[in-house]
Amino acid sequence: MYEIPRYLNKPLRYIGLELTEIMFAYMGIFYAFMVRSTLAALIWVGIMIWFVKYSRASPPGFLKHYLYAFSMFELEHYPDAQRQNFIE
């Protein structure tokens, strides 16, 4: 007999951050390394703190919907984000 984990529906976390937050952290580290600027790194840390607070207060999946609204991400089986007239 084995023990069932207590929370099956919690998001995957690594060092306290979710996967999207880790992705943004790596992007910031890469950008600060490429431009060799500590100011860019500090600005990115501020953006990360704001994003973590905002993402924890928002429902799951909000990032995909924002990217869809700005036509940067395409959801399957949905019309284009900027389409106004629909032909049925």
PDB file of N, CA and C in Angstrom, residues 5-76:
ATOM      1  N   PRO A   5      -0.657  11.403  -2.440  1.00  0.00           N
ATOM      2  CA  PRO A   5      -0.298  12.787  -2.115  1.00  0.00           C
ATOM      3  C   PRO A   5      -1.521  13.577  -1.688  1.00  0.00           C
ATOM      4  N   ARG A   6      -1.298  14.524  -0.801  1.00  0.00           N
ATOM      5  CA  ARG A   6      -2.411  15.269  -0.219  1.00  0.00           C
ATOM      6  C   ARG A   6      -3.069  16.221  -1.215  1.00  0.00           C
ATOM      7  N   TYR A   7      -2.253  16.926  -2.007  1.00  0.00           N
ATOM      8  CA  TYR A   7      -2.797  17.902  -2.939  1.00  0.00           C
ATOM      9  C   TYR A   7      -2.413  17.507  -4.357  1.00  0.00           C
ATOM     10  N   LEU A   8      -3.342  16.975  -5.118  1.00  0.00           N
ATOM     11  CA  LEU A   8      -3.056  16.554  -6.488  1.00  0.00           C
ATOM     12  C   LEU A   8      -3.218  17.680  -7.490  1.00  0.00           C
ATOM     13  N   ASN A   9      -4.003  18.703  -7.145  1.00  0.00           N
ATOM     14  CA  ASN A   9      -4.310  19.742  -8.117  1.00  0.00           C
ATOM     15  C   ASN A   9      -3.466  20.998  -7.941  1.00  0.00           C
ATOM     16  N   LYS A  10      -2.467  20.989  -7.075  1.00  0.00           N
ATOM     17  CA  LYS A  10      -1.615  22.159  -6.913  1.00  0.00           C
ATOM     18  C   LYS A  10      -0.641  22.249  -8.085  1.00  0.00           C
ATOM     19  N   PRO A  11      -0.302  23.478  -8.522  1.00  0.00           N
ATOM     20  CA  PRO A  11       0.634  23.612  -9.638  1.00  0.00           C
ATOM     21  C   PRO A  11       2.041  23.157  -9.248  1.00  0.00           C
ATOM     22  N   LEU A  12       2.778  22.714 -10.249  1.00  0.00           N
ATOM     23  CA  LEU A  12       4.146  22.282 -10.039  1.00  0.00           C
ATOM     24  C   LEU A  12       5.006  23.486  -9.686  1.00  0.00           C
ATOM     25  N   ARG A  13       5.791  23.374  -8.625  1.00  0.00           N
ATOM     26  CA  ARG A  13       6.630  24.484  -8.187  1.00  0.00           C
ATOM     27  C   ARG A  13       8.058  24.007  -7.994  1.00  0.00           C
ATOM     28  N   TYR A  14       8.979  24.933  -8.240  1.00  0.00           N
ATOM     29  CA  TYR A  14      10.390  24.690  -8.011  1.00  0.00           C
ATOM     30  C   TYR A  14      10.936  25.930  -7.323  1.00  0.00           C
ATOM     31  N   ILE A  15      11.557  25.771  -6.206  1.00  0.00           N
ATOM     32  CA  ILE A  15      12.037  26.835  -5.319  1.00  0.00           C
ATOM     33  C   ILE A  15      10.954  27.894  -5.068  1.00  0.00           C
ATOM     34  N   GLY A  16       9.721  27.460  -4.958  1.00  0.00           N
ATOM     35  CA  GLY A  16       8.621  28.350  -4.637  1.00  0.00           C
ATOM     36  C   GLY A  16       8.004  29.076  -5.808  1.00  0.00           C
ATOM     37  N   LEU A  17       8.496  28.866  -7.021  1.00  0.00           N
ATOM     38  CA  LEU A  17       7.972  29.550  -8.205  1.00  0.00           C
ATOM     39  C   LEU A  17       7.301  28.549  -9.126  1.00  0.00           C
ATOM     40  N   GLU A  18       6.240  29.010  -9.798  1.00  0.00           N
ATOM     41  CA  GLU A  18       5.581  28.177 -10.792  1.00  0.00           C
ATOM     42  C   GLU A  18       6.390  28.203 -12.090  1.00  0.00           C
ATOM     43  N   LEU A  19       6.004  27.375 -13.041  1.00  0.00           N
ATOM     44  CA  LEU A  19       6.793  27.240 -14.268  1.00  0.00           C
ATOM     45  C   LEU A  19       6.851  28.528 -15.087  1.00  0.00           C
ATOM     46  N   THR A  20       5.742  29.273 -15.183  1.00  0.00           N
ATOM     47  CA  THR A  20       5.775  30.530 -15.942  1.00  0.00           C
ATOM     48  C   THR A  20       6.673  31.549 -15.262  1.00  0.00           C
ATOM     49  N   GLU A  21       6.671  31.565 -13.936  1.00  0.00           N
ATOM     50  CA  GLU A  21       7.520  32.502 -13.203  1.00  0.00           C
ATOM     51  C   GLU A  21       8.993  32.148 -13.388  1.00  0.00           C
ATOM     52  N   ILE A  22       9.303  30.862 -13.421  1.00  0.00           N
ATOM     53  CA  ILE A  22      10.681  30.441 -13.668  1.00  0.00           C
ATOM     54  C   ILE A  22      11.103  30.825 -15.081  1.00  0.00           C
ATOM     55  N   MET A  23      10.187  30.704 -16.042  1.00  0.00           N
ATOM     56  CA  MET A  23      10.491  31.083 -17.414  1.00  0.00           C
ATOM     57  C   MET A  23      10.850  32.572 -17.496  1.00  0.00           C
ATOM     58  N   PHE A  24      10.068  33.424 -16.829  1.00  0.00           N
ATOM     59  CA  PHE A  24      10.363  34.852 -16.826  1.00  0.00           C
ATOM     60  C   PHE A  24      11.676  35.150 -16.113  1.00  0.00           C
ATOM     61  N   ALA A  25      11.985  34.415 -15.059  1.00  0.00           N
ATOM     62  CA  ALA A  25      13.248  34.620 -14.346  1.00  0.00           C
ATOM     63  C   ALA A  25      14.426  34.285 -15.249  1.00  0.00           C
ATOM     64  N   TYR A  26      14.349  33.172 -15.975  1.00  0.00           N
ATOM     65  CA  TYR A  26      15.432  32.806 -16.892  1.00  0.00           C
ATOM     66  C   TYR A  26      15.565  33.812 -18.026  1.00  0.00           C
ATOM     67  N   MET A  27      14.440  34.330 -18.522  1.00  0.00           N
ATOM     68  CA  MET A  27      14.511  35.357 -19.565  1.00  0.00           C
ATOM     69  C   MET A  27      15.217  36.598 -19.039  1.00  0.00           C
ATOM     70  N   GLY A  28      14.907  36.992 -17.814  1.00  0.00           N
ATOM     71  CA  GLY A  28      15.553  38.169 -17.224  1.00  0.00           C
ATOM     72  C   GLY A  28      17.025  37.964 -16.989  1.00  0.00           C
ATOM     73  N   ILE A  29      17.408  36.788 -16.510  1.00  0.00           N
ATOM     74  CA  ILE A  29      18.829  36.493 -16.305  1.00  0.00           C
ATOM     75  C   ILE A  29      19.566  36.526 -17.637  1.00  0.00           C
ATOM     76  N   PHE A  30      18.981  35.932 -18.660  1.00  0.00           N
ATOM     77  CA  PHE A  30      19.600  35.917 -19.988  1.00  0.00           C
ATOM     78  C   PHE A  30      19.740  37.329 -20.547  1.00  0.00           C
ATOM     79  N   TYR A  31      18.687  38.141 -20.418  1.00  0.00           N
ATOM     80  CA  TYR A  31      18.740  39.512 -20.930  1.00  0.00           C
ATOM     81  C   TYR A  31      19.791  40.343 -20.196  1.00  0.00           C
ATOM     82  N   ALA A  32      19.819  40.242 -18.865  1.00  0.00           N
ATOM     83  CA  ALA A  32      20.800  41.001 -18.093  1.00  0.00           C
ATOM     84  C   ALA A  32      22.223  40.551 -18.420  1.00  0.00           C
ATOM     85  N   PHE A  33      22.399  39.273 -18.681  1.00  0.00           N
ATOM     86  CA  PHE A  33      23.723  38.769 -19.067  1.00  0.00           C
ATOM     87  C   PHE A  33      24.133  39.295 -20.441  1.00  0.00           C
ATOM     88  N   MET A  34      23.191  39.338 -21.374  1.00  0.00           N
ATOM     89  CA  MET A  34      23.520  39.762 -22.734  1.00  0.00           C
ATOM     90  C   MET A  34      23.856  41.253 -22.797  1.00  0.00           C
ATOM     91  N   VAL A  35      23.128  42.085 -22.056  1.00  0.00           N
ATOM     92  CA  VAL A  35      23.402  43.527 -22.102  1.00  0.00           C
ATOM     93  C   VAL A  35      24.424  43.947 -21.056  1.00  0.00           C
ATOM     94  N   ARG A  36      24.813  43.033 -20.172  1.00  0.00           N
ATOM     95  CA  ARG A  36      25.812  43.283 -19.121  1.00  0.00           C
ATOM     96  C   ARG A  36      25.457  44.525 -18.317  1.00  0.00           C
ATOM     97  N   SER A  37      24.232  44.543 -17.802  1.00  0.00           N
ATOM     98  CA  SER A  37      23.762  45.699 -17.061  1.00  0.00           C
ATOM     99  C   SER A  37      23.146  45.262 -15.736  1.00  0.00           C
ATOM    100  N   THR A  38      23.619  45.823 -14.659  1.00  0.00           N
ATOM    101  CA  THR A  38      23.006  45.524 -13.363  1.00  0.00           C
ATOM    102  C   THR A  38      21.683  46.263 -13.215  1.00  0.00           C
ATOM    103  N   LEU A  39      21.547  47.414 -13.873  1.00  0.00           N
ATOM    104  CA  LEU A  39      20.280  48.139 -13.835  1.00  0.00           C
ATOM    105  C   LEU A  39      19.172  47.326 -14.485  1.00  0.00           C
ATOM    106  N   ALA A  40      19.471  46.686 -15.609  1.00  0.00           N
ATOM    107  CA  ALA A  40      18.477  45.836 -16.271  1.00  0.00           C
ATOM    108  C   ALA A  40      18.097  44.665 -15.375  1.00  0.00           C
ATOM    109  N   ALA A  41      19.071  44.113 -14.661  1.00  0.00           N
ATOM    110  CA  ALA A  41      18.788  43.003 -13.746  1.00  0.00           C
ATOM    111  C   ALA A  41      17.893  43.460 -12.604  1.00  0.00           C
ATOM    112  N   LEU A  42      18.145  44.640 -12.053  1.00  0.00           N
ATOM    113  CA  LEU A  42      17.317  45.153 -10.960  1.00  0.00           C
ATOM    114  C   LEU A  42      15.902  45.477 -11.425  1.00  0.00           C
ATOM    115  N   ILE A  43      15.791  46.040 -12.623  1.00  0.00           N
ATOM    116  CA  ILE A  43      14.457  46.310 -13.175  1.00  0.00           C
ATOM    117  C   ILE A  43      13.710  45.000 -13.383  1.00  0.00           C
ATOM    118  N   TRP A  44      14.409  43.987 -13.880  1.00  0.00           N
ATOM    119  CA  TRP A  44      13.760  42.699 -14.111  1.00  0.00           C
ATOM    120  C   TRP A  44      13.325  42.044 -12.805  1.00  0.00           C
ATOM    121  N   VAL A  45      14.099  42.223 -11.736  1.00  0.00           N
ATOM    122  CA  VAL A  45      13.696  41.691 -10.426  1.00  0.00           C
ATOM    123  C   VAL A  45      12.403  42.366  -9.966  1.00  0.00           C
ATOM    124  N   GLY A  46      12.286  43.663 -10.192  1.00  0.00           N
ATOM    125  CA  GLY A  46      11.051  44.373  -9.853  1.00  0.00           C
ATOM    126  C   GLY A  46       9.870  43.872 -10.671  1.00  0.00           C
ATOM    127  N   ILE A  47      10.090  43.632 -11.951  1.00  0.00           N
ATOM    128  CA  ILE A  47       9.032  43.085 -12.804  1.00  0.00           C
ATOM    129  C   ILE A  47       8.639  41.695 -12.335  1.00  0.00           C
ATOM    130  N   MET A  48       9.623  40.891 -11.944  1.00  0.00           N
ATOM    131  CA  MET A  48       9.337  39.541 -11.448  1.00  0.00           C
ATOM    132  C   MET A  48       8.495  39.579 -10.175  1.00  0.00           C
ATOM    133  N   ILE A  49       8.836  40.471  -9.247  1.00  0.00           N
ATOM    134  CA  ILE A  49       8.064  40.580  -8.003  1.00  0.00           C
ATOM    135  C   ILE A  49       6.627  40.969  -8.318  1.00  0.00           C
ATOM    136  N   TRP A  50       6.440  41.939  -9.223  1.00  0.00           N
ATOM    137  CA  TRP A  50       5.077  42.347  -9.597  1.00  0.00           C
ATOM    138  C   TRP A  50       4.338  41.195 -10.259  1.00  0.00           C
ATOM    139  N   PHE A  51       5.006  40.465 -11.176  1.00  0.00           N
ATOM    140  CA  PHE A  51       4.352  39.378 -11.889  1.00  0.00           C
ATOM    141  C   PHE A  51       3.955  38.246 -10.953  1.00  0.00           C
ATOM    142  N   VAL A  52       4.813  37.921  -9.990  1.00  0.00           N
ATOM    143  CA  VAL A  52       4.494  36.845  -9.045  1.00  0.00           C
ATOM    144  C   VAL A  52       3.274  37.220  -8.215  1.00  0.00           C
ATOM    145  N   LYS A  53       3.223  38.448  -7.731  1.00  0.00           N
ATOM    146  CA  LYS A  53       2.063  38.892  -6.949  1.00  0.00           C
ATOM    147  C   LYS A  53       0.786  38.889  -7.798  1.00  0.00           C
ATOM    148  N   TYR A  54       0.905  39.357  -9.047  1.00  0.00           N
ATOM    149  CA  TYR A  54      -0.265  39.423  -9.927  1.00  0.00           C
ATOM    150  C   TYR A  54      -0.735  38.037 -10.342  1.00  0.00           C
ATOM    151  N   SER A  55       0.211  37.151 -10.637  1.00  0.00           N
ATOM    152  CA  SER A  55      -0.180  35.815 -11.096  1.00  0.00           C
ATOM    153  C   SER A  55      -0.784  34.989  -9.967  1.00  0.00           C
ATOM    154  N   ARG A  56      -0.336  35.186  -8.746  1.00  0.00           N
ATOM    155  CA  ARG A  56      -0.912  34.444  -7.623  1.00  0.00           C
ATOM    156  C   ARG A  56      -2.320  34.935  -7.295  1.00  0.00           C
ATOM    157  N   ALA A  57      -2.621  36.201  -7.625  1.00  0.00           N
ATOM    158  CA  ALA A  57      -3.954  36.748  -7.363  1.00  0.00           C
ATOM    159  C   ALA A  57      -4.929  36.460  -8.504  1.00  0.00           C
ATOM    160  N   SER A  58      -4.433  36.039  -9.660  1.00  0.00           N
ATOM    161  CA  SER A  58      -5.269  35.794 -10.836  1.00  0.00           C
ATOM    162  C   SER A  58      -5.607  34.312 -10.945  1.00  0.00           C
ATOM    163  N   PRO A  59      -6.670  33.990 -11.695  1.00  0.00           N
ATOM    164  CA  PRO A  59      -7.016  32.576 -11.886  1.00  0.00           C
ATOM    165  C   PRO A  59      -5.994  31.864 -12.756  1.00  0.00           C
ATOM    166  N   PRO A  60      -5.928  30.533 -12.673  1.00  0.00           N
ATOM    167  CA  PRO A  60      -4.964  29.798 -13.499  1.00  0.00           C
ATOM    168  C   PRO A  60      -5.265  29.966 -14.990  1.00  0.00           C
ATOM    169  N   GLY A  61      -4.234  30.097 -15.789  1.00  0.00           N
ATOM    170  CA  GLY A  61      -4.404  30.216 -17.225  1.00  0.00           C
ATOM    171  C   GLY A  61      -4.610  31.629 -17.720  1.00  0.00           C
ATOM    172  N   PHE A  62      -4.453  32.635 -16.861  1.00  0.00           N
ATOM    173  CA  PHE A  62      -4.713  34.007 -17.294  1.00  0.00           C
ATOM    174  C   PHE A  62      -3.686  34.472 -18.314  1.00  0.00           C
ATOM    175  N   LEU A  63      -2.470  33.957 -18.241  1.00  0.00           N
ATOM    176  CA  LEU A  63      -1.421  34.401 -19.156  1.00  0.00           C
ATOM    177  C   LEU A  63      -1.742  34.024 -20.602  1.00  0.00           C
ATOM    178  N   LYS A  64      -2.253  32.814 -20.820  1.00  0.00           N
ATOM    179  CA  LYS A  64      -2.622  32.405 -22.180  1.00  0.00           C
ATOM    180  C   LYS A  64      -3.737  33.289 -22.732  1.00  0.00           C
ATOM    181  N   HIS A  65      -4.680  33.681 -21.887  1.00  0.00           N
ATOM    182  CA  HIS A  65      -5.771  34.518 -22.360  1.00  0.00           C
ATOM    183  C   HIS A  65      -5.303  35.932 -22.679  1.00  0.00           C
ATOM    184  N   TYR A  66      -4.354  36.465 -21.911  1.00  0.00           N
ATOM    185  CA  TYR A  66      -3.796  37.776 -22.238  1.00  0.00           C
ATOM    186  C   TYR A  66      -3.005  37.720 -23.536  1.00  0.00           C
ATOM    187  N   LEU A  67      -2.215  36.666 -23.709  1.00  0.00           N
ATOM    188  CA  LEU A  67      -1.468  36.529 -24.960  1.00  0.00           C
ATOM    189  C   LEU A  67      -2.418  36.347 -26.138  1.00  0.00           C
ATOM    190  N   TYR A  68      -3.533  35.656 -25.934  1.00  0.00           N
ATOM    191  CA  TYR A  68      -4.540  35.497 -26.977  1.00  0.00           C
ATOM    192  C   TYR A  68      -5.176  36.843 -27.320  1.00  0.00           C
ATOM    193  N   ALA A  69      -5.450  37.671 -26.326  1.00  0.00           N
ATOM    194  CA  ALA A  69      -6.068  38.972 -26.568  1.00  0.00           C
ATOM    195  C   ALA A  69      -5.151  39.891 -27.368  1.00  0.00           C
ATOM    196  N   PHE A  70      -3.836  39.741 -27.205  1.00  0.00           N
ATOM    197  CA  PHE A  70      -2.879  40.554 -27.950  1.00  0.00           C
ATOM    198  C   PHE A  70      -2.390  39.860 -29.216  1.00  0.00           C
ATOM    199  N   SER A  71      -3.075  38.778 -29.622  1.00  0.00           N
ATOM    200  CA  SER A  71      -2.764  38.002 -30.836  1.00  0.00           C
ATOM    201  C   SER A  71      -1.353  37.448 -30.837  1.00  0.00           C
ATOM    202  N   MET A  72      -0.847  37.081 -29.674  1.00  0.00           N
ATOM    203  CA  MET A  72       0.474  36.487 -29.572  1.00  0.00           C
ATOM    204  C   MET A  72       0.400  34.986 -29.312  1.00  0.00           C
ATOM    205  N   PHE A  73      -0.797  34.471 -29.092  1.00  0.00           N
ATOM    206  CA  PHE A  73      -1.002  33.060 -28.807  1.00  0.00           C
ATOM    207  C   PHE A  73      -2.318  32.657 -29.427  1.00  0.00           C
ATOM    208  N   GLU A  74      -2.373  31.480 -30.014  1.00  0.00           N
ATOM    209  CA  GLU A  74      -3.588  31.037 -30.682  1.00  0.00           C
ATOM    210  C   GLU A  74      -4.183  29.850 -29.922  1.00  0.00           C
ATOM    211  N   LEU A  75      -5.427  30.001 -29.497  1.00  0.00           N
ATOM    212  CA  LEU A  75      -6.126  28.914 -28.835  1.00  0.00           C
ATOM    213  C   LEU A  75      -6.765  28.032 -29.894  1.00  0.00           C
ATOM    214  N   GLU A  76      -6.759  26.746 -29.667  1.00  0.00           N
ATOM    215  CA  GLU A  76      -7.342  25.827 -30.631  1.00  0.00           C
ATOM    216  C   GLU A  76      -8.865  25.911 -30.586  1.00  0.00           C
TER     217      GLU A  76
END
